[in-house]
């Protein structure tokens, strides 16, 4: 589960561009905070393929989080609230 429809959609798009067949399952099909990615895995997939997808998925979710966090950090810094502390949550 990705925690938001936006994060799921961005991660799915990022993975699609890297030749990974994944579909985002987003609101209203599931509750907003239960958005997730649906992978299609079969016995024909080799372990190296699955390992590659696992690594790419971790990177995709990190990229999706950064796209959501960056504007918030900029606003916090502009208000003098120390956005660096928020960044630490996502490292």
Short mmCIF file of N, CA, C and O in Angstrom, two decimals:
data_model
loop_
_atom_site.label_atom_id
_atom_site.label_comp_id
_atom_site.label_asym_id
_atom_site.label_seq_id
_atom_site.Cartn_x
_atom_site.Cartn_y
_atom_site.Cartn_z
N UNK A 1 0.85 -1.17 0.00
CA UNK A 1 0.00 0.00 0.00
C UNK A 1 0.90 1.23 0.00
O UNK A 1 1.93 1.25 0.65
N UNK A 2 0.47 2.24 -0.73
CA UNK A 2 1.28 3.44 -0.88
C UNK A 2 0.82 4.57 0.03
O UNK A 2 1.56 5.52 0.23
N UNK A 3 -0.40 4.52 0.52
CA UNK A 3 -0.88 5.56 1.42
C UNK A 3 -1.62 6.70 0.77
O UNK A 3 -2.29 7.46 1.44
N UNK A 4 -1.51 6.83 -0.55
CA UNK A 4 -2.28 7.87 -1.24
C UNK A 4 -2.42 7.52 -2.72
O UNK A 4 -1.54 6.87 -3.30
N UNK A 5 -3.50 7.96 -3.31
CA UNK A 5 -3.74 7.71 -4.74
C UNK A 5 -2.69 8.40 -5.61
O UNK A 5 -2.25 7.85 -6.62
N UNK A 6 -2.30 9.59 -5.22
CA UNK A 6 -1.30 10.33 -6.00
C UNK A 6 0.02 9.57 -5.99
O UNK A 6 0.66 9.39 -7.03
N UNK A 7 0.45 9.12 -4.83
CA UNK A 7 1.70 8.38 -4.73
C UNK A 7 1.64 7.09 -5.54
O UNK A 7 2.59 6.73 -6.24
N UNK A 8 0.51 6.39 -5.49
CA UNK A 8 0.35 5.15 -6.26
C UNK A 8 0.42 5.43 -7.76
O UNK A 8 1.09 4.70 -8.51
N UNK A 9 -0.27 6.46 -8.21
CA UNK A 9 -0.29 6.78 -9.64
C UNK A 9 1.10 7.20 -10.12
O UNK A 9 1.54 6.78 -11.20
N UNK A 10 1.78 8.02 -9.34
CA UNK A 10 3.13 8.46 -9.74
C UNK A 10 4.11 7.29 -9.77
O UNK A 10 4.94 7.18 -10.67
N UNK A 11 4.03 6.44 -8.78
CA UNK A 11 4.93 5.28 -8.73
C UNK A 11 4.65 4.35 -9.91
O UNK A 11 5.58 3.85 -10.55
N UNK A 12 3.38 4.11 -10.22
CA UNK A 12 3.02 3.23 -11.34
C UNK A 12 3.51 3.81 -12.65
O UNK A 12 4.05 3.08 -13.51
N UNK A 13 3.38 5.12 -12.83
CA UNK A 13 3.86 5.76 -14.06
C UNK A 13 5.38 5.66 -14.17
O UNK A 13 5.91 5.34 -15.23
N UNK A 14 6.07 5.91 -13.08
CA UNK A 14 7.53 5.82 -13.05
C UNK A 14 7.98 4.41 -13.40
O UNK A 14 8.91 4.22 -14.17
N UNK A 15 7.30 3.39 -12.84
CA UNK A 15 7.65 2.00 -13.13
C UNK A 15 7.32 1.62 -14.56
O UNK A 15 8.08 0.91 -15.22
N UNK A 16 6.20 2.10 -15.08
CA UNK A 16 5.80 1.81 -16.46
C UNK A 16 6.88 2.29 -17.43
O UNK A 16 7.20 1.61 -18.41
N UNK A 17 7.44 3.46 -17.14
CA UNK A 17 8.50 4.01 -18.01
C UNK A 17 9.77 3.16 -17.96
O UNK A 17 10.65 3.34 -18.79
N UNK A 18 9.85 2.26 -17.01
CA UNK A 18 10.99 1.35 -16.88
C UNK A 18 10.58 -0.09 -17.19
O UNK A 18 11.19 -1.04 -16.73
N UNK A 19 9.50 -0.22 -17.97
CA UNK A 19 9.02 -1.52 -18.48
C UNK A 19 8.55 -2.48 -17.39
O UNK A 19 8.74 -3.69 -17.50
N UNK A 20 7.92 -1.94 -16.36
CA UNK A 20 7.32 -2.78 -15.32
C UNK A 20 5.81 -2.65 -15.44
O UNK A 20 5.26 -1.55 -15.39
N UNK A 21 5.13 -3.79 -15.60
CA UNK A 21 3.67 -3.81 -15.72
C UNK A 21 3.05 -3.79 -14.33
O UNK A 21 3.02 -4.80 -13.63
N UNK A 22 2.59 -2.63 -13.91
CA UNK A 22 1.97 -2.46 -12.60
C UNK A 22 0.82 -1.48 -12.76
O UNK A 22 0.89 -0.53 -13.53
N UNK A 23 -0.26 -1.75 -12.04
CA UNK A 23 -1.43 -0.88 -12.09
C UNK A 23 -1.68 -0.26 -10.72
O UNK A 23 -1.62 -0.97 -9.71
N UNK A 24 -1.96 1.03 -10.68
CA UNK A 24 -2.32 1.62 -9.38
C UNK A 24 -3.78 1.30 -9.06
O UNK A 24 -4.65 1.37 -9.92
N UNK A 25 -4.02 0.92 -7.84
CA UNK A 25 -5.39 0.72 -7.36
C UNK A 25 -5.67 1.90 -6.44
O UNK A 25 -5.07 2.03 -5.37
N UNK A 26 -6.54 2.79 -6.90
CA UNK A 26 -6.73 4.07 -6.22
C UNK A 26 -8.19 4.31 -5.87
O UNK A 26 -9.07 3.55 -6.28
N UNK A 27 -8.43 5.38 -5.11
CA UNK A 27 -9.78 5.79 -4.75
C UNK A 27 -10.57 6.06 -6.04
O UNK A 27 -10.01 6.61 -6.98
N UNK A 28 -11.81 5.64 -6.17
CA UNK A 28 -12.74 5.11 -5.19
C UNK A 28 -12.76 3.58 -5.08
O UNK A 28 -13.55 3.04 -4.33
N UNK A 29 -11.88 2.89 -5.82
CA UNK A 29 -11.85 1.42 -5.74
C UNK A 29 -11.44 0.96 -4.34
O UNK A 29 -11.89 -0.10 -3.88
N UNK A 30 -10.58 1.72 -3.69
CA UNK A 30 -10.15 1.45 -2.32
C UNK A 30 -10.18 2.79 -1.57
O UNK A 30 -10.16 3.85 -2.20
N UNK A 31 -10.22 2.76 -0.25
CA UNK A 31 -10.15 4.03 0.48
C UNK A 31 -8.86 4.78 0.14
O UNK A 31 -7.84 4.15 -0.17
N UNK A 32 -8.90 6.10 0.17
CA UNK A 32 -7.75 6.92 -0.23
C UNK A 32 -6.45 6.47 0.41
O UNK A 32 -5.44 6.32 -0.25
N UNK A 33 -6.46 6.25 1.70
CA UNK A 33 -5.22 5.89 2.40
C UNK A 33 -4.83 4.42 2.19
O UNK A 33 -3.79 3.98 2.66
N UNK A 34 -5.64 3.67 1.44
CA UNK A 34 -5.34 2.27 1.16
C UNK A 34 -4.93 2.06 -0.30
O UNK A 34 -4.90 0.94 -0.79
N UNK A 35 -4.59 3.14 -1.00
CA UNK A 35 -4.14 3.03 -2.39
C UNK A 35 -2.93 2.10 -2.44
O UNK A 35 -2.14 2.04 -1.50
N UNK A 36 -2.80 1.37 -3.53
CA UNK A 36 -1.73 0.37 -3.64
C UNK A 36 -1.34 0.13 -5.07
O UNK A 36 -1.97 0.64 -5.99
N UNK A 37 -0.32 -0.67 -5.25
CA UNK A 37 0.14 -1.07 -6.58
C UNK A 37 -0.20 -2.55 -6.78
O UNK A 37 -0.03 -3.35 -5.86
N UNK A 38 -0.69 -2.88 -7.97
CA UNK A 38 -1.02 -4.28 -8.29
C UNK A 38 -0.03 -4.78 -9.35
O UNK A 38 0.04 -4.24 -10.44
N UNK A 39 0.71 -5.81 -8.97
CA UNK A 39 1.68 -6.43 -9.87
C UNK A 39 1.11 -7.73 -10.40
O UNK A 39 0.32 -8.39 -9.73
N UNK A 40 1.51 -8.09 -11.60
CA UNK A 40 1.07 -9.33 -12.22
C UNK A 40 2.29 -10.25 -12.32
O UNK A 40 3.13 -10.06 -13.18
N UNK A 41 2.36 -11.21 -11.42
CA UNK A 41 3.51 -12.11 -11.33
C UNK A 41 3.06 -13.52 -11.70
O UNK A 41 2.00 -13.96 -11.29
N UNK A 42 3.92 -14.21 -12.46
CA UNK A 42 3.61 -15.59 -12.81
C UNK A 42 4.83 -16.47 -12.58
O UNK A 42 5.93 -15.98 -12.30
N UNK A 43 4.63 -17.77 -12.72
CA UNK A 43 5.74 -18.72 -12.54
C UNK A 43 6.78 -18.58 -13.64
O UNK A 43 7.88 -19.13 -13.53
N UNK A 44 6.47 -17.83 -14.70
CA UNK A 44 7.42 -17.62 -15.78
C UNK A 44 8.44 -16.52 -15.47
O UNK A 44 9.44 -16.38 -16.17
N UNK A 45 8.19 -15.75 -14.43
CA UNK A 45 9.14 -14.71 -14.03
C UNK A 45 10.32 -15.35 -13.29
O UNK A 45 10.13 -16.20 -12.42
N UNK A 46 11.52 -14.93 -13.65
CA UNK A 46 12.74 -15.43 -13.00
C UNK A 46 13.06 -14.59 -11.77
O UNK A 46 12.65 -13.43 -11.67
N UNK A 47 13.82 -15.15 -10.86
CA UNK A 47 14.20 -14.43 -9.64
C UNK A 47 14.89 -13.10 -9.94
O UNK A 47 14.59 -12.10 -9.28
N UNK A 48 15.81 -13.05 -10.90
CA UNK A 48 16.43 -11.74 -11.18
C UNK A 48 15.42 -10.69 -11.64
O UNK A 48 15.56 -9.51 -11.32
N UNK A 49 14.41 -11.11 -12.37
CA UNK A 49 13.37 -10.16 -12.79
C UNK A 49 12.62 -9.63 -11.58
O UNK A 49 12.35 -8.42 -11.48
N UNK A 50 12.26 -10.51 -10.66
CA UNK A 50 11.52 -10.10 -9.47
C UNK A 50 12.38 -9.21 -8.58
O UNK A 50 11.89 -8.22 -8.02
N UNK A 51 13.66 -9.52 -8.48
CA UNK A 51 14.57 -8.69 -7.69
C UNK A 51 14.68 -7.29 -8.29
O UNK A 51 14.67 -6.29 -7.57
N UNK A 52 14.77 -7.22 -9.63
CA UNK A 52 14.84 -5.93 -10.31
C UNK A 52 13.61 -5.09 -10.02
O UNK A 52 13.68 -3.91 -9.71
N UNK A 53 12.43 -5.73 -10.11
CA UNK A 53 11.18 -5.01 -9.86
C UNK A 53 11.10 -4.55 -8.41
O UNK A 53 10.64 -3.44 -8.13
N UNK A 54 11.56 -5.37 -7.48
CA UNK A 54 11.54 -4.97 -6.07
C UNK A 54 12.40 -3.72 -5.85
O UNK A 54 11.98 -2.77 -5.18
N UNK A 55 13.59 -3.71 -6.43
CA UNK A 55 14.47 -2.54 -6.30
C UNK A 55 13.87 -1.31 -6.97
O UNK A 55 13.90 -0.20 -6.41
N UNK A 56 13.32 -1.50 -8.16
CA UNK A 56 12.71 -0.37 -8.86
C UNK A 56 11.50 0.17 -8.10
O UNK A 56 11.26 1.38 -8.06
N UNK A 57 10.73 -0.73 -7.49
CA UNK A 57 9.55 -0.30 -6.73
C UNK A 57 9.97 0.55 -5.53
O UNK A 57 9.36 1.59 -5.26
N UNK A 58 11.01 0.12 -4.84
CA UNK A 58 11.50 0.92 -3.71
C UNK A 58 11.93 2.30 -4.18
O UNK A 58 11.62 3.31 -3.54
N UNK A 59 12.62 2.35 -5.31
CA UNK A 59 13.05 3.65 -5.84
C UNK A 59 11.85 4.49 -6.28
O UNK A 59 11.80 5.69 -6.03
N UNK A 60 10.87 3.85 -6.93
CA UNK A 60 9.68 4.58 -7.40
C UNK A 60 8.93 5.20 -6.23
O UNK A 60 8.48 6.34 -6.31
N UNK A 61 8.78 4.47 -5.14
CA UNK A 61 8.06 5.01 -3.99
C UNK A 61 8.84 6.14 -3.35
O UNK A 61 8.26 7.13 -2.89
N UNK A 62 10.15 6.04 -3.34
CA UNK A 62 10.98 7.13 -2.82
C UNK A 62 10.83 8.38 -3.68
O UNK A 62 10.67 9.49 -3.15
N UNK A 63 10.85 8.22 -4.99
CA UNK A 63 10.68 9.35 -5.91
C UNK A 63 9.31 9.97 -5.73
O UNK A 63 9.16 11.19 -5.66
N UNK A 64 8.27 9.13 -5.61
CA UNK A 64 6.91 9.64 -5.44
C UNK A 64 6.77 10.43 -4.14
O UNK A 64 6.13 11.49 -4.12
N UNK A 65 7.39 9.98 -3.07
CA UNK A 65 7.33 10.69 -1.80
C UNK A 65 8.04 12.03 -1.91
O UNK A 65 7.55 13.04 -1.44
N UNK A 66 9.20 12.05 -2.56
CA UNK A 66 9.94 13.30 -2.69
C UNK A 66 9.14 14.34 -3.47
O UNK A 66 9.20 15.52 -3.14
N UNK A 67 8.39 13.92 -4.48
CA UNK A 67 7.56 14.87 -5.24
C UNK A 67 6.48 15.48 -4.36
O UNK A 67 6.08 16.62 -4.57
N UNK A 68 6.00 14.72 -3.40
CA UNK A 68 4.96 15.24 -2.50
C UNK A 68 5.56 16.09 -1.39
O UNK A 68 4.95 17.06 -0.94
N UNK A 69 6.76 15.74 -0.94
CA UNK A 69 7.37 16.41 0.21
C UNK A 69 8.05 17.72 -0.18
O UNK A 69 8.04 18.68 0.59
N UNK A 70 8.66 17.78 -1.35
CA UNK A 70 9.44 18.96 -1.74
C UNK A 70 8.65 20.27 -1.62
O UNK A 70 9.17 21.24 -1.04
N UNK A 71 7.42 20.35 -2.14
CA UNK A 71 6.68 21.62 -2.01
C UNK A 71 6.39 21.98 -0.55
O UNK A 71 6.46 23.14 -0.16
N UNK A 72 6.10 20.97 0.27
CA UNK A 72 5.84 21.21 1.69
C UNK A 72 7.10 21.73 2.38
O UNK A 72 7.04 22.67 3.17
N UNK A 73 8.24 21.13 2.07
CA UNK A 73 9.51 21.59 2.65
C UNK A 73 9.79 23.04 2.27
O UNK A 73 10.22 23.83 3.12
N UNK A 74 9.55 23.38 1.02
CA UNK A 74 9.79 24.76 0.57
C UNK A 74 8.91 25.73 1.33
O UNK A 74 9.37 26.81 1.75
N UNK A 75 7.65 25.37 1.53
CA UNK A 75 6.74 26.25 2.28
C UNK A 75 7.19 26.39 3.73
O UNK A 75 7.12 27.47 4.32
N UNK A 76 7.63 25.27 4.32
CA UNK A 76 8.08 25.32 5.72
C UNK A 76 9.32 26.17 5.87
O UNK A 76 9.43 26.95 6.82
N UNK A 77 10.27 26.04 4.95
CA UNK A 77 11.47 26.86 5.01
C UNK A 77 11.13 28.34 4.85
O UNK A 77 11.68 29.19 5.55
N UNK A 78 10.20 28.65 3.94
CA UNK A 78 9.77 30.03 3.74
C UNK A 78 9.13 30.62 4.98
O UNK A 78 9.23 31.82 5.24
N UNK A 79 8.50 29.76 5.78
CA UNK A 79 7.86 30.22 7.01
C UNK A 79 8.81 30.14 8.21
O UNK A 79 8.42 30.41 9.33
N UNK A 80 10.07 29.73 7.95
CA UNK A 80 11.05 29.63 9.03
C UNK A 80 10.81 28.47 9.97
O UNK A 80 11.17 28.51 11.14
N UNK A 81 10.20 27.37 9.47
CA UNK A 81 9.86 26.23 10.31
C UNK A 81 10.87 25.08 10.23
O UNK A 81 10.64 24.02 10.78
N UNK A 82 11.97 25.24 9.53
CA UNK A 82 13.00 24.21 9.49
C UNK A 82 12.58 22.95 8.79
O UNK A 82 12.39 21.91 9.41
N UNK A 83 12.42 23.00 7.48
CA UNK A 83 11.95 21.85 6.70
C UNK A 83 12.92 20.67 6.76
O UNK A 83 12.54 19.55 6.50
N UNK A 84 14.16 20.88 7.11
CA UNK A 84 15.13 19.78 7.16
C UNK A 84 14.66 18.67 8.10
O UNK A 84 14.87 17.50 7.85
N UNK A 85 14.01 19.00 9.16
CA UNK A 85 13.51 17.97 10.08
C UNK A 85 12.49 17.07 9.40
O UNK A 85 12.45 15.89 9.64
N UNK A 86 11.65 17.62 8.53
CA UNK A 86 10.68 16.82 7.79
C UNK A 86 11.39 15.91 6.80
O UNK A 86 11.03 14.75 6.64
N UNK A 87 12.45 16.41 6.14
CA UNK A 87 13.21 15.59 5.20
C UNK A 87 13.76 14.34 5.86
O UNK A 87 13.86 13.29 5.24
N UNK A 88 14.16 14.42 7.11
CA UNK A 88 14.74 13.28 7.80
C UNK A 88 13.77 12.09 7.88
O UNK A 88 14.21 10.94 7.93
N UNK A 89 12.50 12.36 7.87
CA UNK A 89 11.51 11.28 7.91
C UNK A 89 11.53 10.42 6.67
O UNK A 89 11.10 9.27 6.71
N UNK A 90 12.02 10.96 5.56
CA UNK A 90 11.94 10.26 4.29
C UNK A 90 13.30 9.80 3.78
O UNK A 90 13.43 9.39 2.64
N UNK A 91 14.34 9.88 4.58
CA UNK A 91 15.67 9.43 4.14
C UNK A 91 15.86 7.97 4.41
O UNK A 91 15.25 7.38 5.23
#
